[in-house]
Amino acid sequence: MEQREFEHWQAVTSSSRHMWVEDAVTRMNGRGCLYYSGGESGIYMRITQDGTLQVGNYEGAIPHIGEALFRPGAERKCGGFNEAFQLACELGGRKFLADMFSGSQVPQMAETGGMAQSMQI
């Protein structure tokens, strides 16, 4: 990882200190969705493709959430992805909804074939 990429991912992680952020890489890789809040250490909600919602704590997201250690606190198998997302919205409340749909998230970047691409959520 180059210095510029490192600094960018640190900015993405820092932006989650006071708001919920969706990890675009998790979605792009077809691994469901990962939402987190708290900066380098905080709380997360992960939804798998089959509709399992997992909530817990993470730590060590330096420079980004992909490097974090996740500690699940609870897990629930829902009827599908949409039902799990609805439950995540209920758990996250207004703050989660406002953060997800505000359009104020720092754009994330991913490596694809040696080229960095910006991903808007």
N, CA, C and O atoms as a printed pandas DataFrame, in Angstrom:
     atom_number atom_name residue_name chain_id  residue_number  x_coord  y_coord  z_coord
0              1         N          MET        A               1    0.845   -1.165    0.000
1              2        CA          MET        A               1    0.000    0.000    0.000
2              3         C          MET        A               1    0.897    1.237    0.000
3              4         O          MET        A               1    1.808    1.367    0.818
4              5         N          GLU        A               2    0.622    2.119   -0.917
5              6        CA          GLU        A               2    1.388    3.364   -1.004
6              7         C          GLU        A               2    0.945    4.337    0.088
7              8         O          GLU        A               2   -0.132    4.181    0.663
8              9         N          GLN        A               3    1.766    5.327    0.369
9             10        CA          GLN        A               3    1.471    6.314    1.410
10            11         C          GLN        A               3    0.151    7.037    1.154
11            12         O          GLN        A               3   -0.623    7.272    2.082
12            13         N          ARG        A               4   -0.100    7.387   -0.099
13            14        CA          ARG        A               4   -1.334    8.092   -0.455
14            15         C          ARG        A               4   -2.557    7.230   -0.153
15            16         O          ARG        A               4   -3.550    7.719    0.385
16            17         N          GLU        A               5   -2.481    5.945   -0.501
17            18        CA          GLU        A               5   -3.589    5.027   -0.220
18            19         C          GLU        A               5   -3.781    4.858    1.285
19            20         O          GLU        A               5   -4.911    4.842    1.774
20            21         N          PHE        A               6   -2.672    4.732    2.017
21            22        CA          PHE        A               6   -2.721    4.601    3.464
22            23         C          PHE        A               6   -3.428    5.801    4.084
23            24         O          PHE        A               6   -4.307    5.645    4.931
24            25         N          GLU        A               7   -3.040    6.996    3.656
25            26        CA          GLU        A               7   -3.655    8.215    4.182
26            27         C          GLU        A               7   -5.139    8.294    3.834
27            28         O          GLU        A               7   -5.950    8.737    4.647
28            29         N          HIS        A               8   -5.486    7.866    2.628
29            30        CA          HIS        A               8   -6.894    7.871    2.224
30            31         C          HIS        A               8   -7.704    6.935    3.119
31            32         O          HIS        A               8   -8.759    7.321    3.622
32            33         N          TRP        A               9   -7.216    5.704    3.323
33            34        CA          TRP        A               9   -7.950    4.754    4.157
34            35         C          TRP        A               9   -8.019    5.219    5.602
35            36         O          TRP        A               9   -9.006    4.951    6.287
36            37         N          GLN        A              10   -6.997    5.904    6.074
37            38        CA          GLN        A              10   -7.064    6.473    7.421
38            39         C          GLN        A              10   -8.184    7.520    7.498
39            40         O          GLN        A              10   -8.878    7.610    8.510
40            41         N          ALA        A              11   -8.355    8.292    6.453
41            42        CA          ALA        A              11   -9.435    9.289    6.415
42            43         C          ALA        A              11  -10.802    8.611    6.428
43            44         O          ALA        A              11  -11.723    9.084    7.093
44            45         N          VAL        A              12  -10.940    7.499    5.692
45            46        CA          VAL        A              12  -12.199    6.752    5.687
46            47         C          VAL        A              12  -12.485    6.230    7.092
47            48         O          VAL        A              12  -13.600    6.368    7.597
48            49         N          THR        A              13  -11.477    5.632    7.717
49            50        CA          THR        A              13  -11.641    5.095    9.074
50            51         C          THR        A              13  -11.967    6.209   10.059
51            52         O          THR        A              13  -12.856    6.056   10.896
52            53         N          SER        A              14  -11.264    7.314    9.965
53            54        CA          SER        A              14  -11.520    8.448   10.868
54            55         C          SER        A              14  -12.931    8.984   10.701
55            56         O          SER        A              14  -13.541    9.434   11.670
56            57         N          SER        A              15  -13.461    8.940    9.474
57            58        CA          SER        A              15  -14.812    9.461    9.238
58            59         C          SER        A              15  -15.867    8.660    9.983
59            60         O          SER        A              15  -16.983    9.141   10.181
60            61         N          SER        A              16  -15.528    7.438   10.401
61            62        CA          SER        A              16  -16.496    6.600   11.101
62            63         C          SER        A              16  -16.521    6.873   12.609
63            64         O          SER        A              16  -17.270    6.227   13.341
64            65         N          ARG        A              17  -15.717    7.814   13.072
65            66        CA          ARG        A              17  -15.699    8.099   14.517
66            67         C          ARG        A              17  -17.057    8.540   15.038
67            68         O          ARG        A              17  -17.455    8.175   16.144
68            69         N          HIS        A              18  -17.763    9.325   14.240
69            70        CA          HIS        A              18  -19.035    9.879   14.697
70            71         C          HIS        A              18  -20.189    9.567   13.757
71            72         O          HIS        A              18  -21.251   10.185   13.844
72            73         N          MET        A              19  -19.985    8.610   12.859
73            74        CA          MET        A              19  -21.068    8.231   11.954
74            75         C          MET        A              19  -20.903    6.780   11.519
75            76         O          MET        A              19  -19.810    6.218   11.595
76            77         N          TRP        A              20  -21.986    6.190   11.070
77            78        CA          TRP        A              20  -21.947    4.852   10.510
78            79         C          TRP        A              20  -21.403    4.930    9.084
79            80         O          TRP        A              20  -21.742    5.841    8.328
80            81         N          VAL        A              21  -20.560    3.971    8.730
81            82        CA          VAL        A              21  -19.966    3.895    7.395
82            83         C          VAL        A              21  -20.189    2.491    6.856
83            84         O          VAL        A              21  -20.072    1.514    7.597
84            85         N          GLU        A              22  -20.507    2.384    5.583
85            86        CA          GLU        A              22  -20.573    1.074    4.937
86            87         C          GLU        A              22  -19.234    0.804    4.273
87            88         O          GLU        A              22  -18.683    1.676    3.601
88            89         N          ASP        A              23  -18.709   -0.404    4.459
89            90        CA          ASP        A              23  -17.468   -0.792    3.798
90            91         C          ASP        A              23  -17.785   -1.230    2.372
91            92         O          ASP        A              23  -18.372   -2.291    2.158
92            93         N          ALA        A              24  -17.401   -0.419    1.410
93            94        CA          ALA        A              24  -17.707   -0.693   -0.001
94            95         C          ALA        A              24  -17.001   -1.942   -0.508
95            96         O          ALA        A              24  -17.516   -2.618   -1.398
96            97         N          VAL        A              25  -15.839   -2.260    0.037
97            98        CA          VAL        A              25  -15.073   -3.427   -0.414
98            99         C          VAL        A              25  -15.820   -4.719   -0.100
99           100         O          VAL        A              25  -15.832   -5.639   -0.918
100          101         N          THR        A              26  -16.441   -4.798    1.073
101          102        CA          THR        A              26  -17.211   -5.990    1.434
102          103         C          THR        A              26  -18.329   -6.225    0.426
103          104         O          THR        A              26  -18.519   -7.344   -0.051
104          105         N          ARG        A              27  -19.061   -5.173    0.108
105          106        CA          ARG        A              27  -20.160   -5.295   -0.871
106          107         C          ARG        A              27  -19.617   -5.640   -2.254
107          108         O          ARG        A              27  -20.156   -6.513   -2.935
108          109         N          MET        A              28  -18.556   -4.961   -2.668
109          110        CA          MET        A              28  -17.983   -5.182   -3.992
110          111         C          MET        A              28  -17.496   -6.625   -4.168
111          112         O          MET        A              28  -17.572   -7.179   -5.265
112          113         N          ASN        A              29  -16.999   -7.228   -3.089
113          114        CA          ASN        A              29  -16.510   -8.603   -3.148
114          115         C          ASN        A              29  -17.617   -9.641   -3.018
115          116         O          ASN        A              29  -17.341  -10.839   -2.953
116          117         N          GLY        A              30  -18.878   -9.185   -2.978
117          118        CA          GLY        A              30  -19.999  -10.108   -2.908
118          119         C          GLY        A              30  -20.139  -10.801   -1.566
119          120         O          GLY        A              30  -20.681  -11.903   -1.483
120          121         N          ARG        A              31  -19.652  -10.155   -0.515
121          122        CA          ARG        A              31  -19.674  -10.759    0.819
122          123         C          ARG        A              31  -20.718  -10.106    1.723
123          124         O          ARG        A              31  -20.558  -10.083    2.944
124          125         N          GLY        A              32  -21.778   -9.581    1.130
125          126        CA          GLY        A              32  -22.825   -8.946    1.919
126          127         C          GLY        A              32  -22.476   -7.500    2.211
127          128         O          GLY        A              32  -21.891   -6.814    1.373
128          129         N          CYS        A              33  -22.841   -7.032    3.416
129          130        CA          CYS        A              33  -22.584   -5.641    3.805
130          131         C          CYS        A              33  -21.962   -5.591    5.191
131          132         O          CYS        A              33  -22.250   -6.422    6.052
132          133         N          LEU        A              34  -21.110   -4.605    5.384
133          134        CA          LEU        A              34  -20.487   -4.359    6.675
134          135         C          LEU        A              34  -20.645   -2.881    6.989
135          136         O          LEU        A              34  -20.220   -2.019    6.219
136          137         N          TYR        A              35  -21.260   -2.600    8.128
137          138        CA          TYR        A              35  -21.461   -1.234    8.596
138          139         C          TYR        A              35  -20.708   -1.089    9.911
139          140         O          TYR        A              35  -20.737   -1.992   10.747
140          141         N          TYR        A              36  -20.033    0.042   10.098
141          142        CA          TYR        A              36  -19.270    0.213   11.329
142          143         C          TYR        A              36  -19.240    1.678   11.754
143          144         O          TYR        A              36  -19.433    2.589   10.949
144          145         N          SER        A              37  -18.992    1.870   13.042
145          146        CA          SER        A              37  -18.925    3.205   13.611
146          147         C          SER        A              37  -17.971    3.181   14.799
147          148         O          SER        A              37  -18.022    2.274   15.630
148          149         N          GLY        A              38  -17.091    4.199   14.874
149          150        CA          GLY        A              38  -16.216    4.298   16.037
150          151         C          GLY        A              38  -14.764    4.569   15.727
151          152         O          GLY        A              38  -13.956    4.652   16.652
152          153         N          GLY        A              39  -14.395    4.712   14.465
153          154        CA          GLY        A              39  -12.995    4.953   14.139
154          155         C          GLY        A              39  -12.190    3.662   14.172
155          156         O          GLY        A              39  -12.599    2.655   13.595
156          157         N          GLU        A              40  -11.041    3.692   14.850
157          158        CA          GLU        A              40  -10.161    2.521   14.884
158          159         C          GLU        A              40  -10.738    1.372   15.701
159          160         O          GLU        A              40  -10.380    0.217   15.467
160          161         N          SER        A              41  -11.617    1.658   16.648
161          162        CA          SER        A              41  -12.290    0.647   17.465
162          163         C          SER        A              41  -13.723    1.092   17.684
163          164         O          SER        A              41  -13.974    2.258   17.991
164          165         N          GLY        A              42  -14.659    0.174   17.528
165          166        CA          GLY        A              42  -16.045    0.567   17.687
166          167         C          GLY        A              42  -17.001   -0.597   17.568
167          168         O          GLY        A              42  -16.700   -1.715   17.985
168          169         N          ILE        A              43  -18.169   -0.318   16.987
169          170        CA          ILE        A              43  -19.218   -1.316   16.828
170          171         C          ILE        A              43  -19.452   -1.575   15.338
171          172         O          ILE        A              43  -19.157   -0.734   14.489
172          173         N          TYR        A              44  -19.988   -2.758   15.045
173          174        CA          TYR        A              44  -20.262   -3.094   13.648
174          175         C          TYR        A              44  -21.530   -3.919   13.536
175          176         O          TYR        A              44  -21.991   -4.529   14.501
176          177         N          MET        A              45  -22.082   -3.921   12.326
177          178        CA          MET        A              45  -23.173   -4.809   11.939
178          179         C          MET        A              45  -22.792   -5.372   10.571
179          180         O          MET        A              45  -22.453   -4.629    9.650
180          181         N          ARG        A              46  -22.854   -6.695   10.459
181          182        CA          ARG        A              46  -22.529   -7.368    9.193
182          183         C          ARG        A              46  -23.753   -8.169    8.753
183          184         O          ARG        A              46  -24.368   -8.879    9.548
184          185         N          ILE        A              47  -24.089   -8.042    7.482
185          186        CA          ILE        A              47  -25.190   -8.812    6.908
186          187         C          ILE        A              47  -24.608   -9.693    5.814
187          188         O          ILE        A              47  -23.993   -9.197    4.870
188          189         N          THR        A              48  -24.804  -11.004    5.943
189          190        CA          THR        A              48  -24.316  -11.927    4.926
190          191         C          THR        A              48  -25.342  -12.037    3.802
191          192         O          THR        A              48  -26.493  -11.627    3.949
192          193         N          GLN        A              49  -24.906  -12.592    2.691
193          194        CA          GLN        A              49  -25.791  -12.744    1.531
194          195         C          GLN        A              49  -27.024  -13.583    1.865
195          196         O          GLN        A              49  -28.097  -13.361    1.304
196          197         N          ASP        A              50  -26.873  -14.558    2.789
197          198        CA          ASP        A              50  -28.006  -15.427    3.134
198          199         C          ASP        A              50  -28.943  -14.812    4.169
199          200         O          ASP        A              50  -29.937  -15.434    4.545
200          201         N          GLY        A              51  -28.641  -13.601    4.636
201          202        CA          GLY        A              51  -29.542  -12.914    5.545
202          203         C          GLY        A              51  -29.233  -13.072    7.016
203          204         O          GLY        A              51  -30.125  -12.916    7.850
204          205         N          THR        A              52  -28.000  -13.377    7.357
205          206        CA          THR        A              52  -27.604  -13.441    8.759
206          207         C          THR        A              52  -27.089  -12.067    9.180
207          208         O          THR        A              52  -26.243  -11.478    8.508
208          209         N          LEU        A              53  -27.607  -11.567   10.295
209          210        CA          LEU        A              53  -27.151  -10.295   10.845
210          211         C          LEU        A              53  -26.282  -10.590   12.058
211          212         O          LEU        A              53  -26.699  -11.285   12.984
212          213         N          GLN        A              54  -25.078  -10.054   12.039
213          214        CA          GLN        A              54  -24.140  -10.204   13.154
214          215         C          GLN        A              54  -23.808   -8.811   13.667
215          216         O          GLN        A              54  -23.528   -7.911   12.875
216          217         N          VAL        A              55  -23.835   -8.626   14.969
217          218        CA          VAL        A              55  -23.457   -7.358   15.580
218          219         C          VAL        A              55  -22.391   -7.620   16.630
219          220         O          VAL        A              55  -22.357   -8.679   17.257
220          221         N          GLY        A              56  -21.521   -6.631   16.810
221          222        CA          GLY        A              56  -20.473   -6.799   17.802
222          223         C          GLY        A              56  -19.538   -5.612   17.829
223          224         O          GLY        A              56  -19.893   -4.511   17.407
224          225         N          ASN        A              57  -18.338   -5.848   18.333
225          226        CA          ASN        A              57  -17.307   -4.821   18.448
226          227         C          ASN        A              57  -16.125   -5.179   17.559
227          228         O          ASN        A              57  -15.900   -6.345   17.236
228          229         N          TYR        A              58  -15.384   -4.165   17.175
229          230        CA          TYR        A              58  -14.151   -4.378   16.418
230          231         C          TYR        A              58  -13.066   -3.495   17.021
231          232         O          TYR        A              58  -13.354   -2.520   17.715
232          233         N          GLU        A              59  -11.822   -3.851   16.747
233          234        CA          GLU        A              59  -10.694   -3.018   17.163
234          235         C          GLU        A              59   -9.547   -3.210   16.176
235          236         O          GLU        A              59   -9.464   -4.226   15.487
236          237         N          GLY        A              60   -8.679   -2.227   16.125
237          238        CA          GLY        A              60   -7.499   -2.306   15.272
238          239         C          GLY        A              60   -7.742   -2.059   13.805
239          240         O          GLY        A              60   -7.073   -2.664   12.968
240          241         N          ALA        A              61   -8.673   -1.193   13.463
241          242        CA          ALA        A              61   -8.966   -0.871   12.057
242          243         C          ALA        A              61   -7.959    0.159   11.553
243          244         O          ALA        A              61   -8.309    1.313   11.305
244          245         N          ILE        A              62   -6.717   -0.265   11.405
245          246        CA          ILE        A              62   -5.655    0.629   10.936
246          247         C          ILE        A              62   -5.006   -0.013    9.720
247          248         O          ILE        A              62   -4.477   -1.114    9.870
248          249         N          PRO        A              63   -4.999    0.564    8.559
249          250        CA          PRO        A              63   -5.585    1.852    8.246
250          251         C          PRO        A              63   -7.066    1.763    7.918
251          252         O          PRO        A              63   -7.728    2.794    7.794
252          253         N          HIS        A              64   -7.618    0.526    7.770
253          254        CA          HIS        A              64   -9.027    0.409    7.382
254          255         C          HIS        A              64   -9.674   -0.789    8.068
255          256         O          HIS        A              64   -9.003   -1.599    8.708
256          257         N          ILE        A              65  -10.975   -0.881    7.919
257          258        CA          ILE        A              65  -11.781   -1.892    8.595
258          259         C          ILE        A              65  -11.376   -3.313    8.209
259          260         O          ILE        A              65  -11.617   -4.247    8.974
260          261         N          GLY        A              66  -10.778   -3.490    7.060
261          262        CA          GLY        A              66  -10.336   -4.807    6.627
262          263         C          GLY        A              66   -9.239   -5.386    7.504
263          264         O          GLY        A              66   -8.987   -6.591    7.466
264          265         N          GLU        A              67   -8.592   -4.554    8.284
265          266        CA          GLU        A              67   -7.521   -5.000    9.168
266          267         C          GLU        A              67   -7.998   -5.229   10.598
267          268         O          GLU        A              67   -7.214   -5.645   11.451
268          269         N          ALA        A              68   -9.261   -4.967   10.868
269          270        CA          ALA        A              68   -9.786   -5.025   12.238
270          271         C          ALA        A              68   -9.986   -6.456   12.726
271          272         O          ALA        A              68  -10.144   -7.392   11.943
272          273         N          LEU        A              69   -9.972   -6.585   14.046
273          274        CA          LEU        A              69  -10.330   -7.819   14.723
274          275         C          LEU        A              69  -11.787   -7.674   15.146
275          276         O          LEU        A              69  -12.130   -6.738   15.868
276          277         N          PHE        A              70  -12.648   -8.590   14.704
277          278        CA          PHE        A              70  -14.073   -8.523   14.998
278          279         C          PHE        A              70  -14.417   -9.473   16.133
279          280         O          PHE        A              70  -13.979  -10.623   16.166
280          281         N          ARG        A              71  -15.212   -8.959   17.062
281          282        CA          ARG        A              71  -15.694   -9.767   18.182
282          283         C          ARG        A              71  -17.220   -9.760   18.150
283          284         O          ARG        A              71  -17.850   -8.808   18.610
284          285         N          PRO        A              72  -17.812  -10.825   17.604
285          286        CA          PRO        A              72  -19.279  -10.887   17.527
286          287         C          PRO        A              72  -19.905  -10.886   18.920
287          288         O          PRO        A              72  -19.399  -11.520   19.845
288          289         N          GLY        A              73  -21.010  -10.164   19.049
289          290        CA          GLY        A              73  -21.751  -10.140   20.296
290          291         C          GLY        A              73  -23.060  -10.900   20.181
291          292         O          GLY        A              73  -23.495  -11.543   21.136
292          293         N          ALA        A              74  -23.689  -10.828   19.014
293          294        CA          ALA        A              74  -24.958  -11.521   18.772
294          295         C          ALA        A              74  -25.102  -11.782   17.282
295          296         O          ALA        A              74  -24.525  -11.078   16.453
296          297         N          GLU        A              75  -25.874  -12.797   16.959
297          298        CA          GLU        A              75  -26.101  -13.160   15.565
298          299         C          GLU        A              75  -27.533  -13.654   15.429
299          300         O          GLU        A              75  -28.052  -14.358   16.295
300          301         N          ARG        A              76  -28.163  -13.268   14.316
301          302        CA          ARG        A              76  -29.544  -13.702   14.075
302          303         C          ARG        A              76  -29.713  -14.037   12.610
303          304         O          ARG        A              76  -29.352  -13.244   11.741
304          305         N          LYS        A              77  -30.262  -15.214   12.331
305          306        CA          LYS        A              77  -30.567  -15.626   10.967
306          307         C          LYS        A              77  -31.949  -15.093   10.616
307          308         O          LYS        A              77  -32.943  -15.451   11.249
308          309         N          CYS        A              78  -32.002  -14.244    9.615
309          310        CA          CYS        A              78  -33.263  -13.648    9.177
310          311         C          CYS        A              78  -33.764  -14.376    7.932
311          312         O          CYS        A              78  -33.095  -15.269    7.413
312          313         N          GLY        A              79  -34.935  -13.989    7.464
313          314        CA          GLY        A              79  -35.539  -14.631    6.304
314          315         C          GLY        A              79  -34.862  -14.309    4.980
315          316         O          GLY        A              79  -35.201  -14.903    3.957
316          317         N          GLY        A              80  -33.927  -13.397    4.980
317          318        CA          GLY        A              80  -33.209  -13.007    3.775
318          319         C          GLY        A              80  -32.460  -11.712    4.028
319          320         O          GLY        A              80  -32.531  -11.137    5.115
320          321         N          PHE        A              81  -31.741  -11.262    3.010
321          322        CA          PHE        A              81  -30.929  -10.058    3.143
322          323         C          PHE        A              81  -31.773   -8.842    3.513
323          324         O          PHE        A              81  -31.406   -8.079    4.406
324          325         N          ASN        A              82  -32.903   -8.660    2.831
325          326        CA          ASN        A              82  -33.743   -7.483    3.087
326          327         C          ASN        A              82  -34.264   -7.448    4.514
327          328         O          ASN        A              82  -34.297   -6.386    5.136
328          329         N          GLU        A              83  -34.669   -8.593    5.036
329          330        CA          GLU        A              83  -35.148   -8.656    6.412
330          331         C          GLU        A              83  -34.014   -8.330    7.394
331          332         O          GLU        A              83  -34.232   -7.640    8.390
332          333         N          ALA        A              84  -32.816   -8.825    7.112
333          334        CA          ALA        A              84  -31.660   -8.537    7.966
334          335         C          ALA        A              84  -31.314   -7.050    7.925
335          336         O          ALA        A              84  -30.963   -6.470    8.953
336          337         N          PHE        A              85  -31.409   -6.425    6.743
337          338        CA          PHE        A              85  -31.143   -4.997    6.636
338          339         C          PHE        A              85  -32.182   -4.200    7.416
339          340         O          PHE        A              85  -31.841   -3.220    8.079
340          341         N          GLN        A              86  -33.438   -4.608    7.344
341          342        CA          GLN        A              86  -34.494   -3.935    8.099
342          343         C          GLN        A              86  -34.203   -4.017    9.600
343          344         O          GLN        A              86  -34.382   -3.031   10.316
344          345         N          LEU        A              87  -33.762   -5.170   10.080
345          346        CA          LEU        A              87  -33.416   -5.319   11.490
346          347         C          LEU        A              87  -32.218   -4.437   11.853
347          348         O          LEU        A              87  -32.190   -3.836   12.927
348          349         N          ALA        A              88  -31.232   -4.361   10.960
349          350        CA          ALA        A              88  -30.070   -3.488   11.198
350          351         C          ALA        A              88  -30.518   -2.032   11.315
351          352         O          ALA        A              88  -30.021   -1.292   12.164
352          353         N          CYS        A              89  -31.448   -1.629   10.471
353          354        CA          CYS        A              89  -31.981   -0.258   10.531
354          355         C          CYS        A              89  -32.685   -0.004   11.855
355          356         O          CYS        A              89  -32.557    1.075   12.433
356          357         N          GLU        A              90  -33.424   -0.988   12.332
357          358        CA          GLU        A              90  -34.093   -0.849   13.617
358          359         C          GLU        A              90  -33.082   -0.742   14.754
359          360         O          GLU        A              90  -33.237    0.082   15.655
360          361         N          LEU        A              91  -32.057   -1.571   14.708
361          362        CA          LEU        A              91  -31.031   -1.545   15.754
362          363         C          LEU        A              91  -30.225   -0.247   15.723
363          364         O          LEU        A              91  -29.912    0.323   16.768
364          365         N          GLY        A              92  -29.893    0.210   14.525
365          366        CA          GLY        A              92  -29.088    1.428   14.377
366          367         C          GLY        A              92  -29.869    2.705   14.603
367          368         O          GLY        A              92  -29.291    3.741   14.930
368          369         N          GLY        A              93  -31.171    2.639   14.433
369          370        CA          GLY        A              93  -32.030    3.789   14.676
370          371         C          GLY        A              93  -31.863    4.907   13.660
371          372         O          GLY        A              93  -31.320    4.718   12.572
372          373         N          ARG        A              94  -32.346    6.074   14.050
373          374        CA          ARG        A              94  -32.313    7.241   13.159
374          375         C          ARG        A              94  -30.902    7.611   12.741
375          376         O          ARG        A              94  -30.671    7.987   11.592
376          377         N          LYS        A              95  -29.964    7.507   13.660
377          378        CA          LYS        A              95  -28.571    7.867   13.357
378          379         C          LYS        A              95  -28.035    7.010   12.213
379          380         O          LYS        A              95  -27.419    7.526   11.280
380          381         N          PHE        A              96  -28.272    5.695   12.290
381          382        CA          PHE        A              96  -27.831    4.778   11.241
382          383         C          PHE        A              96  -28.452    5.158    9.905
383          384         O          PHE        A              96  -27.752    5.271    8.898
384          385         N          LEU        A              97  -29.764    5.356    9.898
385          386        CA          LEU        A              97  -30.452    5.716    8.654
386          387         C          LEU        A              97  -29.948    7.036    8.092
387          388         O          LEU        A              97  -29.700    7.148    6.892
388          389         N          ALA        A              98  -29.797    8.031    8.951
389          390        CA          ALA        A              98  -29.320    9.338    8.496
390          391         C          ALA        A              98  -27.916    9.225    7.907
391          392         O          ALA        A              98  -27.622    9.819    6.869
392          393         N          ASP        A              99  -27.057    8.464    8.568
393          394        CA          ASP        A              99  -25.683    8.312    8.086
394          395         C          ASP        A              99  -25.617    7.540    6.771
395          396         O          ASP        A              99  -24.819    7.874    5.895
396          397         N          MET        A             100  -26.445    6.518    6.629
397          398        CA          MET        A             100  -26.422    5.699    5.414
398          399         C          MET        A             100  -26.915    6.466    4.190
399          400         O          MET        A             100  -26.444    6.241    3.075
400          401         N          PHE        A             101  -27.865    7.369    4.405
401          402        CA          PHE        A             101  -28.491    8.023    3.260
402          403         C          PHE        A             101  -28.165    9.507    3.136
403          404         O          PHE        A             101  -28.791   10.214    2.347
404          405         N          SER        A             102  -27.189    9.984    3.910
405          406        CA          SER        A             102  -26.839   11.405    3.865
406          407         C          SER        A             102  -25.939   11.762    2.692
407          408         O          SER        A             102  -25.891   12.920    2.278
408          409         N          GLY        A             103  -25.232   10.788    2.157
409          410        CA          GLY        A             103  -24.307   11.068    1.062
410          411         C          GLY        A             103  -23.043   11.775    1.508
411          412         O          GLY        A             103  -22.326   12.338    0.681
412          413         N          SER        A             104  -22.754   11.756    2.807
413          414        CA          SER        A             104  -21.585   12.482    3.313
414          415         C          SER        A             104  -20.396   11.571    3.633
415          416         O          SER        A             104  -19.439   12.009    4.272
416          417         N          GLN        A             105  -20.448   10.317    3.199
417          418        CA          GLN        A             105  -19.347    9.409    3.479
418          419         C          GLN        A             105  -18.147    9.723    2.591
419          420         O          GLN        A             105  -18.297   10.165    1.452
420          421         N          VAL        A             106  -16.956    9.488    3.133
421          422        CA          VAL        A             106  -15.722    9.665    2.366
422          423         C          VAL        A             106  -15.674    8.567    1.309
423          424         O          VAL        A             106  -15.812    7.395    1.658
424          425         N          PRO        A             107  -15.485    8.897    0.036
425          426        CA          PRO        A             107  -15.408    7.860   -1.001
426          427         C          PRO        A             107  -14.271    6.887   -0.705
427          428         O          PRO        A             107  -13.185    7.287   -0.284
428          429         N          GLN        A             108  -14.539    5.611   -0.930
429          430        CA          GLN        A             108  -13.537    4.587   -0.675
430          431         C          GLN        A             108  -12.859    4.198   -1.979
431          432         O          GLN        A             108  -13.420    4.386   -3.059
432          433         N          MET        A             109  -11.667    3.664   -1.875
433          434        CA          MET        A             109  -10.910    3.252   -3.052
434          435         C          MET        A             109  -10.593    1.766   -2.960
435          436         O          MET        A             109  -10.367    1.238   -1.871
436          437         N          ALA        A             110  -10.577    1.097   -4.102
437          438        CA          ALA        A             110  -10.224   -0.320   -4.147
438          439         C          ALA        A             110   -9.265   -0.558   -5.294
439          440         O          ALA        A             110   -9.331    0.104   -6.329
440          441         N          GLU        A             111   -8.379   -1.507   -5.094
441          442        CA          GLU        A             111   -7.439   -1.889   -6.143
442          443         C          GLU        A             111   -8.130   -2.871   -7.081
443          444         O          GLU        A             111   -8.692   -3.870   -6.633
444          445         N          THR        A             112   -8.092   -2.595   -8.364
445          446        CA          THR        A             112   -8.604   -3.529   -9.367
446          447         C          THR        A             112   -7.605   -3.573  -10.507
447          448         O          THR        A             112   -7.473   -2.611  -11.263
448          449         N          GLY        A             113   -6.909   -4.678  -10.629
449          450        CA          GLY        A             113   -5.943   -4.832  -11.710
450          451         C          GLY        A             113   -4.818   -3.819  -11.657
451          452         O          GLY        A             113   -4.347   -3.360  -12.697
452          453         N          GLY        A             114   -4.377   -3.461  -10.447
453          454        CA          GLY        A             114   -3.263   -2.524  -10.292
454          455         C          GLY        A             114   -3.659   -1.070  -10.373
455          456         O          GLY        A             114   -2.798   -0.192  -10.315
456          457         N          MET        A             115   -4.963   -0.791  -10.508
457          458        CA          MET        A             115   -5.420    0.588  -10.594
458          459         C          MET        A             115   -6.369    0.863   -9.437
459          460         O          MET        A             115   -7.249    0.054   -9.141
460          461         N          ALA        A             116   -6.191    1.991   -8.794
461          462        CA          ALA        A             116   -7.095    2.366   -7.713
462          463         C          ALA        A             116   -8.335    3.011   -8.313
463          464         O          ALA        A             116   -8.240    3.896   -9.163
464          465         N          GLN        A             117   -9.503    2.556   -7.860
465          466        CA          GLN        A             117  -10.762    3.121   -8.312
466          467         C          GLN        A             117  -11.531    3.637   -7.111
467          468         O          GLN        A             117  -11.566    2.996   -6.060
468          469         N          SER        A             118  -12.145    4.797   -7.273
469          470        CA          SER        A             118  -12.984    5.349   -6.235
470          471         C          SER        A             118  -14.347    4.698   -6.278
471          472         O          SER        A             118  -14.918    4.515   -7.354
472          473         N          MET        A             119  -14.884    4.341   -5.098
473          474        CA          MET        A             119  -16.193    3.702   -5.035
474          475         C          MET        A             119  -17.123    4.581   -4.231
475          476         O          MET        A             119  -16.870    4.845   -3.055
476          477         N          GLN        A             120  -18.182    5.030   -4.842
477          478        CA          GLN        A             120  -19.203    5.808   -4.155
478          479         C          GLN        A             120  -20.264    4.842   -3.643
479          480         O          GLN        A             120  -20.637    3.898   -4.339
480          481         N          ILE        A             121  -20.743    5.075   -2.436
481          482        CA          ILE        A             121  -21.787    4.226   -1.879
482          483         C          ILE        A             121  -23.084    4.987   -1.949
483          484         O          ILE        A             121  -24.123    4.474   -1.534
